[in-house]
Coordinates of C-alpha atoms in Angstrom, one line a residue:
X1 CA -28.1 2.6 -4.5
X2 CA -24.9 3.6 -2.8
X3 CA -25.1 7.4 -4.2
X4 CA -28.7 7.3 -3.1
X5 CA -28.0 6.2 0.4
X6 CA -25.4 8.8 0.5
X7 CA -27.6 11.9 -0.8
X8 CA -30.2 10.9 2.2
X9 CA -28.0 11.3 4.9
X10 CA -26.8 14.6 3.6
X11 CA -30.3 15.5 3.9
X12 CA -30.8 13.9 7.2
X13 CA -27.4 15.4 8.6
X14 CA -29.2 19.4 7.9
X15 CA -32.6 18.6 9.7
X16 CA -31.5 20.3 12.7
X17 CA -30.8 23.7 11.0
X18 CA -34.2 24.9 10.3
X19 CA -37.6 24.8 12.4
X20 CA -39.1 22.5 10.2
X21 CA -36.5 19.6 10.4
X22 CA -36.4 20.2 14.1
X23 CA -40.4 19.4 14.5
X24 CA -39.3 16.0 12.4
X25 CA -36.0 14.8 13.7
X26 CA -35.3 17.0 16.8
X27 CA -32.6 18.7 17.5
X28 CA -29.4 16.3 17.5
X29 CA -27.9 15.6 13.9
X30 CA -29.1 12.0 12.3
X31 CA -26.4 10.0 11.0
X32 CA -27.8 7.3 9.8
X33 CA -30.6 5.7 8.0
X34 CA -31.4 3.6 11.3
X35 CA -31.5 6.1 13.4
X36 CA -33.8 8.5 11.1
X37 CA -36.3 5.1 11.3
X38 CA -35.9 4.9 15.2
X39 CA -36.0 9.0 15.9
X40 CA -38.8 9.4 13.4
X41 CA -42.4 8.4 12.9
X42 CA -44.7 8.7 10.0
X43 CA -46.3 11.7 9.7
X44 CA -48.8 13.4 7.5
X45 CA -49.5 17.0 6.2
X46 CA -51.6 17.9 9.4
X47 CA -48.3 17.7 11.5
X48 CA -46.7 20.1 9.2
X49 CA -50.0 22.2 8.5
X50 CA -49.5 24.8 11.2
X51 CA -46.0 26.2 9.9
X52 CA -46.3 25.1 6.2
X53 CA -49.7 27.6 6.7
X54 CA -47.7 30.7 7.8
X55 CA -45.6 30.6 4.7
X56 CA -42.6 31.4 6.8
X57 CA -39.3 30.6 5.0
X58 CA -37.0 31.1 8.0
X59 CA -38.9 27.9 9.0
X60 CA -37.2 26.3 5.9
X61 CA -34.0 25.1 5.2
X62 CA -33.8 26.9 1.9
X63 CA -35.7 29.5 0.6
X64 CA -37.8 27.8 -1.8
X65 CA -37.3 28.5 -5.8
X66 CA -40.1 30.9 -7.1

């Protein structure tokens, strides 16, 4: 659980640095599992459709794996 707990706030910690996690977290670094649940809601496909349609991968973290 501990190493699990750990991995998500490494992922958390990079939202900011692409478009994407900026649309889902904002701009300020999350640091911890409470404040990702107070920062940010549930959301669905739709609220990700827009950019996700483009295919941009500047809008991504990583370039995805091909």
């Amino acid at each position: 659980m501990d190493l699990q707990r750990r991995l998500l706030l490494e992922r958390l910690r990079t939202l900011p640095s692409s478009e994407l996690g900026r649309r889902i977290a904002g701009d300020r670094e999350i640091t911890s599992i409470d404040e990702f649940r107070e920062r940010v809601p549930f959301t669905t496909y739709a609220d990700y459709e827009e950019l996700l349609g483009q295919q941009r991968e500047d809008a991504l973290e990583h370039r995805p794996l091909t």
